[in-house]
Structure formats: structure tokens, C-alpha cells
Amino acid sequence: MSDDYAHLHPSVRRFADEDAPSRIRRIRTDRWIGYARAEAVLAALEDLLSFPKRTRMPNLLLVGPTNNGKTMIVEKFRRAHPGAAAGESNDGIALFPVVKVQMPPGPDEGRFFGAILDAIGMPFSPRDRIATKQDAVVRVMRSTGTRMLVIDELHNVLSGSAMQQRRLLNLLRWLGNELQIPLVGVGTAEALRAIRSDDQLVNRFEPHPLPLWSDDGEYRRLLNTLEAVLPLRKPSHLAESALGARILSASEGVLGEMIAVIIRAAVRAVETDTEAISARMIEDTGFIRPSERRRVAV
Ligand SMILES: Nc1ncnc2c1ncn2[C@@H]1O[C@H](COP(=O)(O)OP(=O)(O)O)[C@@H](O)[C@H]1O
Ligand SMILES: [Mg+2]
């Protein structure tokens, strides 16, 4: 009780005296961890959103490996621009400034329009003709004041035939022009390949890479941030010790894996009364490297 828990963020210190079960629950709770690259992407998205309407709107492509924090960033951005339900807005019309959809696998225009209508909560029949859905999409995006369309899993475009790919890329170009809103594509390097196959799109999508992590200052800062929000009673010194390198190699530089390793080790630290993460704990979590896991899966 008398400890000042200087290794913890001030807002987290009061949790350090809680019992094990409630701290384990807190450790496992989803939270946003800020880091420089993510903040830069959020600022670029903010910039796009305030861009004045013109015929050719700039677009952005967030590119990175799977499980590396891409969806977390666009979700955080969407939450920061929540809009309003019909009952809450002044004129009784729902507002959706940022609409986020996933490119459906095996994509075609009908499914893509369906995904947009779903995201806005607009009922439609899967049997509606493509032109009907297209009209509905444009009408509802205008009336709900959509100012940005985010398309996650954009690499799914490549799961369609060459003909379908072409039609979808044309459609994206058309939609951006018609609504005069910026498009934000999110996906793996394959998404970039898809965009590059279209001469006109490639000039309009500015790529923002979210690469794998390496052992540098930003990584060490991330470890500090994480350590400060996990209510362990003792400091683990993740950033200053060999633990950092260990975590990085166990997770092969993938952000989602790094966070998962640290969370499991932190839970272990509470369960064993050790109250700090050690190399032993990282081994104890029985963690399987992402590449080994893929081998097991096949
Ligand atoms: N900024 C962040 N803060 C906290 N956890 C994160 C953050 N970014 C990623 N994660 C963790 O990594 C996991 C994978 O992130 P996600 O955004 O889904 O990756 P991607 O879309 O690149 O495949 C998330 O479920 C979350 O647990
Ligand atoms: Mg994702």
C-alpha cells in the first residue's frame, strides 16, 4: 500500500493494490496503446477529413502485415468521429462522417454495396439489382453526410477474377469522384499491388506503411507505455533489459503478437505473485511464434 508505483502511469497506480482476479481482468482488457507511427497516421486521416471538396480527392492507403495494428488505427479514428443517430441530430437525419467497411472476400459490386449499406444500417434485399444498391449507396452516403469511406481488407479485391478486380477498382474511382470524398484503403502489401494495377488509382492513393517492428527507440518507447498501463506491483524494466529483444523475436516484430506476449506474461506475473515480467515468464506462457503457428496449422 505504501509503494508509490512510480513505474505505473498515474491513472493506473490506484489499481495496483487490487486483488489478483480484478487486475488480471484489467490486464486483459482491450485498450489503445499510442505510438508514433499510429499517431502520424491518425493525423494524416484528420487532415484528409478536413480536406475541401474537389473533383479529385486525395486518398490514403494504410499498408502493413497482418496483425500489425492497421484496423485498430482506423477504428480509433472512426470512434473519434462518431456522428449521430437520427433521434439525436438537429434535423432528424442520422449522420455518419466516417463509414468503414470490409472488402468482402470474393468481391463483386453487389456485395461491396451491401457492405456499405450494412455499415450505415440501411436495410436492403440481397436480391436488389446492382444499380438499385448503387443508387441507394450514393443517396444514403449523401444524406448522412459521409465525409470519408474506409475500406479495410482491401487486398480481398485480389480474390476476385481479373475482370472483377478491374470492375471494383473502377468502382472505387467512380465512388470517390461521385461523392467527392477521400477513400482510405487498408490492407497488406497485396492491397498495394491491387491499387498499382490501376494507373489512375495509383496516383491518388498515398501509401502509409506500417512495417514490422525492429529494435529501435520507438519500440523501446512502446515497451515503456505498455509497462506503465499494466497494473503489476513491481517494475519489469522491459525497455532497458534483454527482455525487449526476447519479446521482439518471440513475436517476429508483429505488434499484435508483441502485445499478446506481454499481456500473457503480465497475467503470469500476477498469478505467480512475482509481480514483474521476467524472461522465465515469457517462456512460461508457452508462446508459439507466428511462423511456427502457421506451420502447425497446415
Ligand atoms: N494501438 C494498439 N493498442 C492496443 N492494442 C493494439 C494496437 N494495435 C494493435 N493492437 C493489438 O493487436 C491486434 C491486431 O491489431 P489489428 O489492428 O487487428 O491488426 P491488422 O488490422 O493490422 O491485422 C489487436 O487485436 C490488438 O490486440
Ligand atoms: Mg485488420
Coordinates of C-alpha atoms and ligand atoms in Angstrom, one line a residue:
M1 CA 0.0 0.0 0.0
S2 CA 2.8 2.4 0.8
D3 CA 4.5 1.8 -2.5
D4 CA 4.3 4.7 -4.9
Y5 CA 4.3 2.5 -8.0
A6 CA 6.5 5.0 -9.9
H7 CA 6.7 2.6 -12.9
L8 CA 3.0 2.9 -13.5
H9 CA 1.0 5.6 -15.2
P10 CA -0.6 7.9 -12.6
S11 CA -4.1 6.7 -13.7
V12 CA -3.1 3.1 -13.2
R13 CA -1.4 3.3 -9.8
R14 CA -4.7 3.0 -7.9
F15 CA -5.3 -0.4 -9.5
A16 CA -2.1 -1.9 -8.3
D17 CA -3.5 -2.7 -4.9
E18 CA -6.5 -4.6 -6.3
D19 CA -6.7 -8.3 -5.8
A20 CA -5.3 -10.7 -8.5
P21 CA -8.6 -11.5 -10.3
S22 CA -9.5 -7.9 -10.9
R23 CA -6.0 -7.0 -12.0
I24 CA -5.9 -9.9 -14.4
R25 CA -9.2 -8.7 -15.8
R26 CA -7.7 -5.2 -16.3
I27 CA -4.6 -6.6 -17.9
R28 CA -6.7 -8.5 -20.4
T29 CA -9.0 -5.6 -21.2
D30 CA -8.6 -4.0 -24.7
R31 CA -7.1 -0.6 -24.7
W32 CA -5.5 1.8 -27.1
I33 CA -1.7 2.0 -26.9
G34 CA -0.3 5.1 -28.7
Y35 CA 2.9 5.0 -30.7
A36 CA 4.4 7.5 -33.1
R37 CA 3.5 5.8 -36.4
A38 CA -0.1 5.4 -35.3
E39 CA -0.3 9.0 -34.2
A40 CA 1.1 10.1 -37.6
V41 CA -1.5 8.0 -39.5
L42 CA -4.3 9.4 -37.3
A43 CA -3.0 13.0 -38.0
A44 CA -3.0 12.2 -41.8
L45 CA -6.5 10.9 -41.6
E46 CA -7.6 14.0 -39.7
D47 CA -6.0 16.0 -42.5
L48 CA -7.9 14.1 -45.2
L49 CA -11.2 14.6 -43.4
S50 CA -10.8 18.3 -43.3
F51 CA -9.8 18.5 -47.0
P52 CA -12.1 20.8 -49.0
K53 CA -14.3 19.0 -51.6
R54 CA -12.8 19.0 -55.1
T55 CA -13.1 16.8 -58.2
R56 CA -10.1 14.7 -57.4
M57 CA -9.9 13.9 -53.8
P58 CA -6.7 12.6 -52.3
N59 CA -6.8 9.0 -51.0
L60 CA -4.7 7.2 -48.4
L61 CA -3.6 3.6 -48.3
L62 CA -2.5 2.1 -44.9
V63 CA -0.3 -0.9 -45.8
G64 CA 1.2 -3.4 -43.4
P65 CA 1.4 -7.0 -42.4
T66 CA -1.5 -8.8 -40.8
N67 CA -2.0 -8.3 -37.0
N68 CA 0.1 -5.2 -37.0
G69 CA -2.4 -2.6 -35.8
K70 CA -4.0 -1.3 -39.0
T71 CA -7.6 -2.0 -38.1
M72 CA -7.1 -0.6 -34.6
I73 CA -6.0 2.7 -36.1
V74 CA -8.9 3.2 -38.4
E75 CA -11.3 2.0 -35.7
K76 CA -9.9 4.6 -33.3
F77 CA -10.3 7.2 -36.0
R78 CA -13.9 6.2 -36.6
R79 CA -14.7 6.3 -32.9
A80 CA -13.3 9.8 -32.8
H81 CA -15.9 10.9 -35.4
P82 CA -19.0 9.1 -34.2
G83 CA -21.7 11.1 -35.9
A84 CA -25.3 11.0 -34.5
A85 CA -28.3 8.7 -34.5
A86 CA -31.4 10.0 -36.3
G87 CA -33.1 10.8 -33.0
E88 CA -30.1 12.9 -31.8
S89 CA -29.3 15.1 -34.7
N90 CA -30.9 18.5 -35.3
D91 CA -32.8 17.7 -38.5
G92 CA -33.7 14.1 -37.5
I93 CA -31.2 12.6 -40.0
A94 CA -28.6 10.2 -38.9
L95 CA -25.0 11.4 -39.5
F96 CA -22.1 9.1 -40.5
P97 CA -19.0 11.2 -41.1
V98 CA -16.7 8.2 -41.3
V99 CA -18.0 4.9 -42.9
K100 CA -15.9 1.8 -42.5
V101 CA -16.5 -1.4 -44.4
Q102 CA -14.6 -4.5 -45.2
M103 CA -13.9 -5.5 -48.7
P104 CA -15.8 -8.8 -48.9
P105 CA -13.9 -11.9 -50.0
G106 CA -14.7 -13.0 -53.5
P107 CA -15.8 -9.4 -54.0
D108 CA -18.3 -8.1 -56.5
E109 CA -20.1 -4.8 -56.8
G110 CA -23.3 -6.1 -55.2
R111 CA -21.5 -7.4 -52.1
F112 CA -19.4 -4.3 -51.8
F113 CA -22.5 -2.0 -52.0
G114 CA -24.2 -4.4 -49.5
A115 CA -21.3 -3.9 -47.1
I116 CA -21.7 -0.1 -47.2
L117 CA -25.4 -0.3 -46.7
D118 CA -24.9 -2.6 -43.7
A119 CA -22.3 -0.3 -42.2
I120 CA -24.8 2.6 -42.3
G121 CA -27.7 0.4 -41.1
M122 CA -29.7 0.8 -44.3
P123 CA -31.9 -2.2 -45.0
F124 CA -31.7 -3.7 -48.4
S125 CA -32.5 -7.0 -50.1
P126 CA -29.6 -9.1 -51.3
R127 CA -31.7 -9.7 -54.4
D128 CA -31.8 -6.0 -55.3
R129 CA -30.2 -5.2 -58.6
I130 CA -26.7 -3.7 -58.5
A131 CA -27.9 -0.4 -59.9
T132 CA -30.5 -0.2 -57.2
K133 CA -27.9 -0.8 -54.5
Q134 CA -25.6 1.7 -56.1
D135 CA -28.3 4.4 -56.1
A136 CA -29.1 3.6 -52.5
V137 CA -25.4 3.8 -51.5
V138 CA -24.9 7.2 -53.1
R139 CA -28.2 8.6 -51.8
V140 CA -27.6 7.4 -48.2
M141 CA -24.0 8.5 -48.1
R142 CA -25.0 12.0 -49.2
S143 CA -27.9 12.3 -46.8
T144 CA -25.9 11.0 -43.8
G145 CA -23.1 13.4 -44.5
T146 CA -20.4 10.8 -45.2
R147 CA -17.1 12.6 -45.5
M148 CA -14.8 9.5 -45.7
L149 CA -15.1 5.9 -46.8
V150 CA -12.6 3.5 -45.2
I151 CA -12.2 0.1 -46.9
D152 CA -10.5 -2.4 -44.7
E153 CA -9.1 -5.7 -46.0
L154 CA -8.7 -4.1 -49.4
H155 CA -6.4 -6.9 -50.5
N156 CA -9.6 -9.0 -50.8
V157 CA -10.1 -7.3 -54.2
L158 CA -7.4 -9.8 -55.4
S159 CA -9.5 -12.8 -54.6
G160 CA -11.8 -12.0 -57.5
S161 CA -11.2 -12.7 -61.1
A162 CA -9.2 -10.3 -63.2
M163 CA -12.4 -8.9 -64.6
Q164 CA -14.0 -8.5 -61.1
Q165 CA -10.8 -6.8 -59.9
R166 CA -11.0 -4.3 -62.7
R167 CA -14.6 -3.6 -62.1
L168 CA -14.1 -3.0 -58.4
L169 CA -11.2 -0.7 -58.9
N170 CA -13.2 1.3 -61.4
L171 CA -16.0 1.4 -58.9
L172 CA -13.7 2.8 -56.2
R173 CA -12.5 5.5 -58.5
W174 CA -16.1 6.3 -59.5
L175 CA -17.4 6.4 -56.0
G176 CA -14.7 8.8 -54.8
N177 CA -15.4 11.2 -57.7
E178 CA -19.2 11.0 -57.4
L179 CA -19.3 11.7 -53.7
Q180 CA -16.1 13.8 -53.7
I181 CA -14.9 12.2 -50.5
P182 CA -11.5 10.8 -49.7
L183 CA -11.1 7.0 -49.7
V184 CA -8.9 5.2 -47.2
G185 CA -7.7 1.7 -48.2
V186 CA -6.4 -0.6 -45.5
G187 CA -4.6 -3.9 -46.3
T188 CA -1.5 -5.9 -46.8
A189 CA 1.2 -5.3 -49.4
E190 CA -1.2 -7.2 -51.7
A191 CA -3.6 -4.3 -51.5
L192 CA -0.9 -2.0 -52.7
R193 CA -0.3 -4.4 -55.6
A194 CA -4.0 -4.2 -56.5
I195 CA -4.0 -0.4 -56.4
R196 CA -0.8 -0.3 -58.5
S197 CA -2.6 -2.4 -61.2
D198 CA -4.7 0.7 -61.9
D199 CA -2.8 3.6 -63.4
Q200 CA -5.2 6.2 -62.3
L201 CA -5.7 4.9 -58.7
V202 CA -2.1 4.5 -58.0
N203 CA -1.5 8.3 -58.4
R204 CA -4.3 9.1 -56.0
F205 CA -3.5 6.7 -53.1
E206 CA -0.7 7.9 -50.9
P207 CA 0.8 4.8 -49.2
H208 CA 1.4 5.0 -45.5
P209 CA 3.4 1.9 -44.4
L210 CA 3.0 0.2 -41.1
P211 CA 6.0 -2.0 -41.2
L212 CA 7.1 -4.8 -38.8
W213 CA 8.8 -3.6 -35.7
S214 CA 12.5 -3.6 -35.1
D215 CA 14.6 -2.9 -32.0
D216 CA 14.8 0.9 -32.0
G217 CA 13.8 3.9 -29.9
E218 CA 10.1 3.7 -30.9
Y219 CA 10.0 0.0 -29.9
R220 CA 11.5 0.8 -26.5
R221 CA 9.0 3.6 -26.0
L222 CA 6.2 1.2 -26.8
L223 CA 7.5 -1.2 -24.1
N224 CA 7.5 1.6 -21.6
T225 CA 4.0 2.6 -22.5
L226 CA 2.8 -1.0 -22.1
E227 CA 4.6 -1.5 -18.8
A228 CA 3.0 1.7 -17.4
V229 CA -0.6 0.6 -18.2
L230 CA -0.4 -3.0 -16.8
P231 CA -1.0 -2.9 -13.0
L232 CA 1.9 -5.0 -11.8
R233 CA 3.3 -4.0 -8.4
K234 CA 7.0 -4.2 -9.4
P235 CA 8.8 -2.7 -12.4
S236 CA 9.8 -5.1 -15.1
H237 CA 12.2 -2.7 -16.9
L238 CA 11.1 -4.2 -20.3
A239 CA 12.6 -1.3 -22.2
E240 CA 16.1 -1.4 -20.5
S241 CA 16.7 -5.1 -20.5
A242 CA 17.3 -8.1 -22.7
L243 CA 13.6 -8.8 -22.3
G244 CA 12.8 -6.3 -25.0
A245 CA 14.8 -8.3 -27.6
R246 CA 13.3 -11.5 -26.4
I247 CA 9.7 -10.3 -26.8
L248 CA 10.5 -8.9 -30.3
S249 CA 11.9 -12.2 -31.5
A250 CA 9.1 -14.2 -30.0
S251 CA 6.6 -12.0 -31.8
E252 CA 8.7 -11.7 -35.0
G253 CA 8.1 -7.9 -35.0
V254 CA 4.3 -8.1 -35.3
L255 CA 2.6 -5.6 -33.0
G256 CA -0.4 -7.7 -32.1
E257 CA 1.9 -10.6 -31.1
M258 CA 4.1 -8.4 -29.0
I259 CA 1.1 -7.1 -27.1
A260 CA -0.3 -10.6 -26.7
V261 CA 3.1 -11.9 -25.3
I262 CA 3.4 -9.1 -22.8
I263 CA -0.2 -9.5 -21.7
R264 CA 0.2 -13.2 -21.1
A265 CA 3.4 -12.7 -19.3
A266 CA 1.8 -10.0 -17.1
V267 CA -1.0 -12.3 -16.2
R268 CA 1.5 -14.9 -15.3
A269 CA 3.4 -12.4 -13.1
V270 CA 0.2 -11.8 -11.1
E271 CA -0.7 -15.4 -10.8
T272 CA 2.7 -16.4 -9.5
D273 CA 3.0 -13.4 -7.1
T274 CA 6.2 -12.4 -8.9
E275 CA 4.6 -9.0 -9.8
A276 CA 7.2 -8.3 -12.6
I277 CA 7.7 -9.8 -16.0
S278 CA 10.8 -11.9 -16.4
A279 CA 12.4 -13.9 -19.2
R280 CA 11.2 -17.1 -17.5
M281 CA 7.6 -15.8 -17.7
I282 CA 7.8 -15.1 -21.4
E283 CA 9.0 -18.7 -21.9
D284 CA 6.3 -20.0 -19.4
T285 CA 3.5 -18.5 -21.5
G286 CA 4.2 -21.3 -23.9
F287 CA 4.1 -18.9 -26.7
I288 CA 4.3 -20.2 -30.2
R289 CA 5.9 -17.9 -32.8
P290 CA 3.5 -16.7 -35.5
S291 CA 5.5 -18.6 -38.2
E292 CA 5.5 -21.8 -36.2
R293 CA 1.8 -21.5 -35.6
R294 CA 1.3 -21.2 -39.3
R295 CA 3.3 -24.4 -39.8
V296 CA 1.2 -26.2 -37.2
A297 CA -2.0 -25.0 -38.9
V298 CA -1.1 -26.6 -42.3
Ligands
LIG1 N1 -2.6 0.7 -30.9 C1 -2.9 -0.5 -30.3 N2 -3.2 -0.6 -29.0 C2 -3.5 -1.7 -28.4 N3 -3.5 -2.9 -29.0 C3 -3.2 -2.9 -30.3 C4 -2.9 -1.8 -31.0 N4 -2.7 -2.1 -32.3 C5 -2.8 -3.5 -32.4 N5 -3.2 -4.0 -31.2 C6 -3.4 -5.4 -30.9 O1 -3.0 -6.1 -32.0 C7 -4.2 -6.9 -32.5 C8 -4.1 -6.8 -34.0 O2 -4.4 -5.5 -34.5 P1 -5.2 -5.2 -35.8 O3 -5.4 -3.7 -35.8 O4 -6.4 -6.0 -35.8 O5 -4.2 -5.6 -36.9 P2 -4.4 -5.6 -38.5 O6 -5.6 -4.9 -38.9 O7 -3.1 -4.9 -39.0 O8 -4.4 -7.1 -38.9 C9 -5.4 -6.2 -31.9 O9 -6.4 -7.1 -31.8 C10 -4.9 -5.7 -30.6 O10 -4.9 -6.7 -29.6
MG2 MG -7.3 -5.7 -39.8

